[in-house]
Coordinates of C-alpha atoms in Angstrom, one line a residue:
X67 CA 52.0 45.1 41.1
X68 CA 49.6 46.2 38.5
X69 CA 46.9 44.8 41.0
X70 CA 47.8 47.0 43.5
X71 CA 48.3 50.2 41.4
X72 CA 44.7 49.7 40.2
X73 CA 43.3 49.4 44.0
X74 CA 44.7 52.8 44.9
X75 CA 43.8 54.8 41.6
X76 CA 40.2 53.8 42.3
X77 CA 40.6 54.2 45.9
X78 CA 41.2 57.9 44.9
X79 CA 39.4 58.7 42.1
X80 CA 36.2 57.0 43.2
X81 CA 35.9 59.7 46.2
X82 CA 37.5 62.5 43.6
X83 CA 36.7 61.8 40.4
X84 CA 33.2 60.7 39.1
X85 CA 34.4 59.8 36.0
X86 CA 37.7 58.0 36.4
X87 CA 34.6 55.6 38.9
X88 CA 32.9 55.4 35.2
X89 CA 29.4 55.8 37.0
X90 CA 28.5 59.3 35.6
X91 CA 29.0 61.1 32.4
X92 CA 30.2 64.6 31.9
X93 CA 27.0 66.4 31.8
X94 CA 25.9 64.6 35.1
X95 CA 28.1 66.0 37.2
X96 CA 27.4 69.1 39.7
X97 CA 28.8 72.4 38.1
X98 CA 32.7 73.9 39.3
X99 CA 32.8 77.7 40.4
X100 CA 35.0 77.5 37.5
X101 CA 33.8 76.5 33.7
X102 CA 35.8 76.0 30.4
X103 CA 35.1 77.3 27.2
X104 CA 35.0 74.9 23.9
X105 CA 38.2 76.6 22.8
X106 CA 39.7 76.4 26.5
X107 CA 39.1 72.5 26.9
X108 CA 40.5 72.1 23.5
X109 CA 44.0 73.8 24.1
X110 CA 44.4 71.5 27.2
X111 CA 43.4 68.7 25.8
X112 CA 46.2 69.1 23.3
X113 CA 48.8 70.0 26.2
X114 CA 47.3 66.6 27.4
X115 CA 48.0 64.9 24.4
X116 CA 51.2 66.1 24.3
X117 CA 52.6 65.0 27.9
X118 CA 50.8 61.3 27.5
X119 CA 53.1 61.4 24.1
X120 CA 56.3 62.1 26.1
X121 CA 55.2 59.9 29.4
X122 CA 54.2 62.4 32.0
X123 CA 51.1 61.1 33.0
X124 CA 51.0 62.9 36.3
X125 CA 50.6 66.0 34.4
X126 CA 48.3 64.9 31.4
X127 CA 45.7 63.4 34.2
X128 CA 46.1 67.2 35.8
X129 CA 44.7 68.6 32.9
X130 CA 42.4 65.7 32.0
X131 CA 40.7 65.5 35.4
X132 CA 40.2 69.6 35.5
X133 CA 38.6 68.8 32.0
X134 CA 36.2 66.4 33.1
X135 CA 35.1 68.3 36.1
X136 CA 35.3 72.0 35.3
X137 CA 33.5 71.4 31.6
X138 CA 29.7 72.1 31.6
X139 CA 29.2 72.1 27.5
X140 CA 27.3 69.7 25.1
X141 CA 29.9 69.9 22.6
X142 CA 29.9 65.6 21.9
X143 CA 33.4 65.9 20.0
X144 CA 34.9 67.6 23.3
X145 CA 33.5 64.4 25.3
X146 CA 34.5 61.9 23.3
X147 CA 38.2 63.6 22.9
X148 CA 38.5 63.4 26.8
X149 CA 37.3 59.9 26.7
X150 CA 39.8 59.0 24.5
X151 CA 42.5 60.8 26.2
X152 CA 41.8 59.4 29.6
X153 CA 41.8 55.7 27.8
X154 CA 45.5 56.4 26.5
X155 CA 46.1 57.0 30.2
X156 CA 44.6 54.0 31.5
X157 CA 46.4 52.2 28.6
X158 CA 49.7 53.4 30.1
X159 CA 49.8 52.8 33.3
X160 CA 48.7 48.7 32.8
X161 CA 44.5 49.4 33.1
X162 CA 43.8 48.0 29.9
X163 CA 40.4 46.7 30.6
X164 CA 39.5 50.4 31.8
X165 CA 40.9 51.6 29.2
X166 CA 39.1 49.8 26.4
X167 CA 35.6 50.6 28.1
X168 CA 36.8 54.5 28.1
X169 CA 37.0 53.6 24.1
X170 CA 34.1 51.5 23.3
X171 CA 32.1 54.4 25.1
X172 CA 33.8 57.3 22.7
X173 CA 33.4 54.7 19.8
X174 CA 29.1 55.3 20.7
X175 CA 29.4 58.7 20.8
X176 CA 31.0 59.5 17.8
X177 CA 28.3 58.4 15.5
X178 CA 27.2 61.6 13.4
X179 CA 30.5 63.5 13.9
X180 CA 32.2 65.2 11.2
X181 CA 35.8 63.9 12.1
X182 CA 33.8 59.9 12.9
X183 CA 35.7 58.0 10.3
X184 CA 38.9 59.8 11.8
X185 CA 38.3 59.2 15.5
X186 CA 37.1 55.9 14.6
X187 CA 40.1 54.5 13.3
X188 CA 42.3 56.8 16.2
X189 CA 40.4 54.3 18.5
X190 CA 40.0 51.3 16.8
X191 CA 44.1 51.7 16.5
X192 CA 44.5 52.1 20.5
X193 CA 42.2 49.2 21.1
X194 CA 44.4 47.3 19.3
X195 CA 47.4 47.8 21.5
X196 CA 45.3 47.1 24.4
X197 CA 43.7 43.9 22.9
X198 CA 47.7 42.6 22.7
X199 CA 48.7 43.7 25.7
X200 CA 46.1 41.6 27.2
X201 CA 46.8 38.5 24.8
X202 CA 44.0 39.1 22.3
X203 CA 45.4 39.4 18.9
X204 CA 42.3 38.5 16.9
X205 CA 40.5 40.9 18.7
X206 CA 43.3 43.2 17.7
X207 CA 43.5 42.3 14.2
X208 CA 39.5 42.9 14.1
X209 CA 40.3 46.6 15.6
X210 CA 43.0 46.9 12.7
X211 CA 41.0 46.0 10.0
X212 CA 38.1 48.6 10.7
X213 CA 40.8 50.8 11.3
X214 CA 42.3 50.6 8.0
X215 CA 38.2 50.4 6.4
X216 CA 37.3 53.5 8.3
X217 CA 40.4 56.0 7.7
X218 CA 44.1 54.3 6.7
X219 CA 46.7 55.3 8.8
X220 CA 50.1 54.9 8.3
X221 CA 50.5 53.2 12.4
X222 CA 47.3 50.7 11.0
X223 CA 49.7 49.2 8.2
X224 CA 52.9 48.8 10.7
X225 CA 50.5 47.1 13.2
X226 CA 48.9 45.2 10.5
X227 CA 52.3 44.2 8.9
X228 CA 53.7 43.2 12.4
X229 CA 50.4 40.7 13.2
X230 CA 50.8 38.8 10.0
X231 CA 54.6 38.1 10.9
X232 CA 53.7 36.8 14.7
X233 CA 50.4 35.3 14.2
X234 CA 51.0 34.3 10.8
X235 CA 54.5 34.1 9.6
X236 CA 53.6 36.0 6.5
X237 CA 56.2 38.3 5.3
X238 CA 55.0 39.0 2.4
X239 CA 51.7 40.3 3.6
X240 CA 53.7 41.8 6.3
X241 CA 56.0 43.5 3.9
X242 CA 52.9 44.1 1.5
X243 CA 51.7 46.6 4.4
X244 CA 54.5 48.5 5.0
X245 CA 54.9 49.7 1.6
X246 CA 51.2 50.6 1.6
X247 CA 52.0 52.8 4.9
X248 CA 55.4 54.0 3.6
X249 CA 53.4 55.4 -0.2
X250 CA 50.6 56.8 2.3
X251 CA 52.9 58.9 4.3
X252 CA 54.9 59.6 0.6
X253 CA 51.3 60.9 -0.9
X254 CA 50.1 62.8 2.0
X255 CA 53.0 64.4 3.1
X256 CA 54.2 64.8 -0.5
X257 CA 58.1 63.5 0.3
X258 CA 60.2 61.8 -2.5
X259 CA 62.4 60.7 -0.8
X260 CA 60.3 59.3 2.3
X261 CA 62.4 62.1 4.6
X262 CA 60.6 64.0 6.7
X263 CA 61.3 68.1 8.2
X264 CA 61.3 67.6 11.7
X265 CA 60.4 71.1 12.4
X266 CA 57.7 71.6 10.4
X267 CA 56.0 68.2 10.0
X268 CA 56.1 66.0 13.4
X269 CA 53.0 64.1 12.7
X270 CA 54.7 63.3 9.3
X271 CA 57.8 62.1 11.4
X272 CA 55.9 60.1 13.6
X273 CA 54.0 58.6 11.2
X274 CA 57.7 57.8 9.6
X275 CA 59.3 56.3 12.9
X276 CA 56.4 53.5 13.1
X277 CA 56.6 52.8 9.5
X278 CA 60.5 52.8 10.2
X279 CA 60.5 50.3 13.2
X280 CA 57.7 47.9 11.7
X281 CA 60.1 47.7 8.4
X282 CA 62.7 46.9 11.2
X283 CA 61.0 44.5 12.9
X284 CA 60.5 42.6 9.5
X285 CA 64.3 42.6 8.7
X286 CA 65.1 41.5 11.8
X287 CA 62.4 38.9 11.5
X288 CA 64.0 37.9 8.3
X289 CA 67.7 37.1 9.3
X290 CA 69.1 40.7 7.9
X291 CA 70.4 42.2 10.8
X292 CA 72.4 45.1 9.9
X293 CA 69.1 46.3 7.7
X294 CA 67.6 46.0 10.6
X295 CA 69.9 47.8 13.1
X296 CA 70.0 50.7 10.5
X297 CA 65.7 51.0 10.2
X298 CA 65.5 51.0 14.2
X299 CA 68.7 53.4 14.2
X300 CA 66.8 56.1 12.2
X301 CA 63.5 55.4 13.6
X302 CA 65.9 56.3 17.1
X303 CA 67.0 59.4 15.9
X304 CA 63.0 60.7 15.4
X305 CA 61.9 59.5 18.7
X306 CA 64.5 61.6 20.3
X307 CA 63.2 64.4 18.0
X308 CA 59.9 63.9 18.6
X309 CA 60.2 63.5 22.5
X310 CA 58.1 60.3 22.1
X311 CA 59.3 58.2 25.1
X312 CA 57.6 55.1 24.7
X313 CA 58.6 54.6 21.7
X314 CA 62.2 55.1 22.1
X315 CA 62.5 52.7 25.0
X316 CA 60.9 50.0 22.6
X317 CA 63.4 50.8 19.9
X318 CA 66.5 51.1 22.3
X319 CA 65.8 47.8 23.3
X320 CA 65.6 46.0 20.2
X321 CA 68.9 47.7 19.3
X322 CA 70.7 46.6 22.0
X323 CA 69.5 42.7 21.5
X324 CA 70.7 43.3 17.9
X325 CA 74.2 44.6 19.1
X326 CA 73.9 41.9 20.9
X327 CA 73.2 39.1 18.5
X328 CA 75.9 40.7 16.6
X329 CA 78.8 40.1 19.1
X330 CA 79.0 43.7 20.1
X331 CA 78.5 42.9 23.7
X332 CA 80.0 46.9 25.0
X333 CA 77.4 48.4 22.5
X334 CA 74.5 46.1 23.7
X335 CA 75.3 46.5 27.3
X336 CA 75.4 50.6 26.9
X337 CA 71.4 50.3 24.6
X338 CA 70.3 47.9 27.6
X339 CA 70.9 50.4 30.1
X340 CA 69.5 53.1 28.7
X341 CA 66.5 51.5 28.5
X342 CA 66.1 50.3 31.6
X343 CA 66.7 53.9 32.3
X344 CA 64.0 55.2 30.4
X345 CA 62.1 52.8 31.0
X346 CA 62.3 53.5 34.7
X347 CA 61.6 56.6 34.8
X348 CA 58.3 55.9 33.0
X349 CA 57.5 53.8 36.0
X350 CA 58.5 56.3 38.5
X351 CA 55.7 59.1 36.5
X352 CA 53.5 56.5 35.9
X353 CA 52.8 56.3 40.0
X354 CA 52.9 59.5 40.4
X355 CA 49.0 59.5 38.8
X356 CA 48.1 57.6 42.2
X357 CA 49.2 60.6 44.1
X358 CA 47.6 63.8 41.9
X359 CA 45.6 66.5 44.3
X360 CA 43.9 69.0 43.2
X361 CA 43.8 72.2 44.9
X362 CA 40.5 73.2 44.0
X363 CA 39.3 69.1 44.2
X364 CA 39.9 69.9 48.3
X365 CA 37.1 72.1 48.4
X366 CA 33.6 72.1 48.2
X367 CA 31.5 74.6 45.1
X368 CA 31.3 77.3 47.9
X369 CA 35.2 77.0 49.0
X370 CA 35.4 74.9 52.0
X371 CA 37.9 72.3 52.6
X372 CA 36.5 68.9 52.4
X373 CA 38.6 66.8 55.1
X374 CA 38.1 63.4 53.4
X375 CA 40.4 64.1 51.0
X376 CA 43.6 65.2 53.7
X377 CA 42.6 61.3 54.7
X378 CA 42.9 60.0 51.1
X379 CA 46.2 62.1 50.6
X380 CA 47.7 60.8 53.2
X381 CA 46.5 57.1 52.8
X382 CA 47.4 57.4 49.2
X383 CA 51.0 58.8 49.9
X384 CA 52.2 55.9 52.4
X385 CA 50.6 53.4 50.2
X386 CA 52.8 55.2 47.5
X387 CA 55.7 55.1 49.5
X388 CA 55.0 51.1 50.1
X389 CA 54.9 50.4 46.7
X390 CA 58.1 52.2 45.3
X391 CA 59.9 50.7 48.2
X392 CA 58.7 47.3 47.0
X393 CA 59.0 48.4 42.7
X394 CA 63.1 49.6 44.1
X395 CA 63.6 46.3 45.8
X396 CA 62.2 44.2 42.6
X397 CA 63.8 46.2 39.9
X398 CA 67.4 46.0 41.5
X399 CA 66.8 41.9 41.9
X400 CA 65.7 42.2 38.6
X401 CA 68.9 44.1 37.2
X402 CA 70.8 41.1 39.2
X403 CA 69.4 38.9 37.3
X404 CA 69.6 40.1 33.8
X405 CA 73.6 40.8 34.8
X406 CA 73.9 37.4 35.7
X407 CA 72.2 36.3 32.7
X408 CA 74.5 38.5 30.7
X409 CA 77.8 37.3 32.2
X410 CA 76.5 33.4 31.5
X411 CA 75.7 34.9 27.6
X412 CA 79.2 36.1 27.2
X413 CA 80.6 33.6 28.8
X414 CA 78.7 31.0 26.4
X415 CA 79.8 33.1 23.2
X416 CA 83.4 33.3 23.7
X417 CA 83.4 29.5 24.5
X418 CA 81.6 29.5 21.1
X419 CA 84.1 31.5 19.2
X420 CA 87.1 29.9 21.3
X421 CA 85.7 26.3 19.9
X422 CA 85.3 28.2 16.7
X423 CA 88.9 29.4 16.4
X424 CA 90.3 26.8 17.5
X425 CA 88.9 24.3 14.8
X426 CA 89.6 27.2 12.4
X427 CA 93.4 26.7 13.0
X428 CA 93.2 23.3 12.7
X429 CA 91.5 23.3 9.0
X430 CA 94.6 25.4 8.1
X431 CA 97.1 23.5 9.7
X432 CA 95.6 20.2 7.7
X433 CA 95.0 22.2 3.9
X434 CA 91.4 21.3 4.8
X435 CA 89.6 22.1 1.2
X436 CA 86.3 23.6 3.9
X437 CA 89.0 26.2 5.4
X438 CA 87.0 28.9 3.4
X439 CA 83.9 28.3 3.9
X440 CA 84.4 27.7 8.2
X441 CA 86.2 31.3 8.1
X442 CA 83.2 32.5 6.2
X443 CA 81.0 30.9 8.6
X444 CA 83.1 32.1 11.9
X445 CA 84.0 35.4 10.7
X446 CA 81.3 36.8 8.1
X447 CA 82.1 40.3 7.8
X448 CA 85.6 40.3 7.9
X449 CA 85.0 37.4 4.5
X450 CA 82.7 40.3 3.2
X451 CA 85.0 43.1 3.4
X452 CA 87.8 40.9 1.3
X453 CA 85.6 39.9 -0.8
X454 CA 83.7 43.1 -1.5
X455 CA 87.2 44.6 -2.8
X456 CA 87.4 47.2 -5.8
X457 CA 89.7 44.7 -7.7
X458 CA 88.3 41.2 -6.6
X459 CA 90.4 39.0 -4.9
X460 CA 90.3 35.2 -5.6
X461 CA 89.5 32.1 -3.4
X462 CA 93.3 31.5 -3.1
X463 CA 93.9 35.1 -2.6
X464 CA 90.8 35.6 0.5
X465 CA 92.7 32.3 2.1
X466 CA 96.2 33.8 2.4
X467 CA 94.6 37.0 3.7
X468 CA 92.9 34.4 6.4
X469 CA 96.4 33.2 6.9
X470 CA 97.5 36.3 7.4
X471 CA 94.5 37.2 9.6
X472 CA 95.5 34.2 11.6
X473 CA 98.7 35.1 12.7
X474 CA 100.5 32.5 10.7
X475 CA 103.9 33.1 9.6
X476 CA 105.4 32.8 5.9
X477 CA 106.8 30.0 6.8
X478 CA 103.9 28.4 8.4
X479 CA 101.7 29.3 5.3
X480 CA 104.3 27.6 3.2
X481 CA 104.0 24.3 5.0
X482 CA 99.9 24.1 5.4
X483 CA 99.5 24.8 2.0
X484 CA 102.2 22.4 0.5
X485 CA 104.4 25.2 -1.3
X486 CA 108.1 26.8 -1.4
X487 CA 108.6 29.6 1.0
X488 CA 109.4 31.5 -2.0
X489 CA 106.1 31.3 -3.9
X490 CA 104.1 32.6 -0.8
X491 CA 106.7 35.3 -0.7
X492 CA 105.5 36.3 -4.3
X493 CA 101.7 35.4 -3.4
X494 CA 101.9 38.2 -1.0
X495 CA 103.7 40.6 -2.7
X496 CA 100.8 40.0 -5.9
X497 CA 98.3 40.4 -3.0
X498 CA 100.0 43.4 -1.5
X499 CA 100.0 45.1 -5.1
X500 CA 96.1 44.0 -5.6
X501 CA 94.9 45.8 -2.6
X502 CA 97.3 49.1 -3.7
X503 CA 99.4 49.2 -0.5
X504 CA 102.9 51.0 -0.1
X505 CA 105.9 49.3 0.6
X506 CA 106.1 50.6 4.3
X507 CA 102.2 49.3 5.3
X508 CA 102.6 46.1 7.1
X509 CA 100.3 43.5 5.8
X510 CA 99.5 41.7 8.4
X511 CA 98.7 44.7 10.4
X512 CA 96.4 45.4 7.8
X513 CA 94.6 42.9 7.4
X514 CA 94.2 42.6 11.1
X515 CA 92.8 46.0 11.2
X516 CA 90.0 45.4 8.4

């Protein structure tokens, strides 16, 4: 797929687009009958920025490809900005390779440049996430490091901290980083509490939602689960802010495999669609790049219509149509078989927690002194809820309320645990006065409902 994506975008932009072909520079092209100013070419390279942020590439390679050929300056900062913007691009869209030529190229000509230390580690950053996406992570880690030499960032430490958990196993280096990033963004955004305003600091909240997801990651790395849930929750809540779509569909994912690995299968199943959602409609915009005209690209400097490129249109658009017929066809397989694999995963946990429950009951019915400690095993937050009580309850007192959970009666109780039908009568009214319920709440209800 990502074969034949790369095909038609040169296809097009070797005819149309000098530089997407990465044969001449800026300066070498021949002059537009229109030109942009310094000030222009900045304000759409920040309208640029912002739709590769929110994953509308179609319209961020619009304003990157008028850049390239309407601009006539020397201005080396404006070059090296559109070099780096059209490198995010390639990044995007599965041209990694491209994309890390686009960089190594601004990397060369940012030498003498006020802001070099800044762009340097901007770069050295995105080259990172193209070195892993192409199963480098040295190369990455190398990136990270001159990254973090050249200008710390608070993204460097999150990627830094994430590399030293998968390549490494090092979580406390990983965790070392994060709380390097997480006083960085605390000094330069001067917060106290480490919470951001939205409105008036979204480079503060991005900088936040990395640092969020990377402490995240480690937690969920770690075994703590509901830590992690609640980082990628909140890191979730800025993304959606912050319009940044990538991002989201990363995070939406690795909340749903948490609902999942917590047996919240309707909660997992709602995240998992979303972000095959999302992350669908980032496919969809991401083609649409192999079918951007230019009005003004049709014509020639003195305003003729050049014919070739009613050819390449056309060429381009049934090519286009091939391919999303063929992406349609392999995504709904590909939903078919992540239900299926779904249905086999429930199936598998409530056989699990039927086997579970079922030697649960036996324990009970033989006054097995391991009855405790299989319910803690089997049912871990219900254990922590009784046992995190206001008025602690004791290790007789968290078994009757097991019992109870059980569905056994008084009677019942009476027999597995080798006493008078009377005294568990009195255990739970002790229990029932512990845990400051009224005479009409039914305990067992109760306790079912925890």
């Amino acid at each position: 797929m990502k074969f034949l994506y790369y095909l038609i975008f040169l296809f097009i932009f070797f005819k149309k687009n000098d530089l997407a072909a990465g044969n001449i520079t800026l300066n070498e092209r021949k002059p537009f009958p229109v030109s942009l100013t310094d000030e222009s070419v900045s304000n759409l390279l920040e309208k640029a920025q912002v739709f590769i942020d929110k994953g509308e590439y179609d319209k961020s390679t619009i304003y990157l490809n008028t850049i390239a050929k309407r601009y006539k300056g020397n201005n080396i900062e404006i070059e090296t900005r559109v070099l780096g913007a059209l490198a995010r691009n390639y990044l995007h869209i599965g041209l990694e390779r491209k994309a890390l030529i686009y960089w190594n190229d601004a990397l060369g000509l940012i030498k003498g440049l006020p802001n070099e230390k800044y762009f340097a580690a901007i770069f050295q950053n995105d080259m990172a996430k193209a070195f892993l996406k192409i199963k480098k992570p040295e190369k990455a880690r190398e990136c990270l490091e001159k990254a973090l030499t050249a200008y710390p960032l608070p993204q460097t430490y999150q990627k830094l901290s994430k590399l030293a958990i998968d390549t490494k196993s090092n979580y406390e280096l990983a965790k070392y980083y994060l709380d390097s990033g997480l006083k960085l963004i605390q000094n330069k955004y001067r917060s106290d509490s480490y919470t951001m305003k939205v409105n008036n600091n979204p480079e503060g909240n991005l900088a936040y939602a990395m640092i969020l997801e990377g402490y995240a990651y480690y937690y969920l790395k770690n075994g703590d689960l509901k830590t992690s849930l609640r980082k990628y929750t909140e890191a979730l809540h800025l993304t959606r802010i912050l319009e940044r779509k990538n991002l989201r569909t990363r995070i939406i994912k690795k909340i749903g495999y948490l609902h999942l690995t917590l047996g919240k299968v309707k909660e997992s199943n709602n995240f998992m669609a979303d972000s095959v959602a999302l992350n669908d409609s980032l496919n969809v915009k991401k083609s649409k790049i192999l079918d951007i005209e230019f009005e003004d690209v049709n014509k020639t400097d003195y305003g003729k219509k050049d014919n070739n490129g009613v050819y390449l249109t056309i060429i381009s658009f049934v090519l286009i149509i091939v391919i999303l017929t063929t992406y349609i066809v392999f995504k709904y397989y590909k939903w078919q078989r992540r239900r299926k694999s779904l249905k086999k995963k429930n199936a598998a946990l409530r056989a699990r927690l039927n086997k579970n429950f079922d030697s649960l009951i036996k324990l009970a019915k033989t006054g097995d002194s391991s009855f405790l400690a299989k319910f803690k095993q089997v049912y871990p937050i219900l254990y922590a809820k009784l046992d995190s009580r206001e008025k602690a309850l004791t290790d007789s007192e968290i078994i009757l309320c097991a019992m109870i959970w059980l569905k056994f009666s008084t009677k019942e109780i009476a027999q597995y645990t080798f006493v008078q039908h009377k005294t568990v009568q009195i255990k739970k009214y002790r229990l029932r006065k512990k845990l400051s319920l009224s005479k009409n709440t039914d305990l067992y209800k109760w306790i079912c409902e925890l």
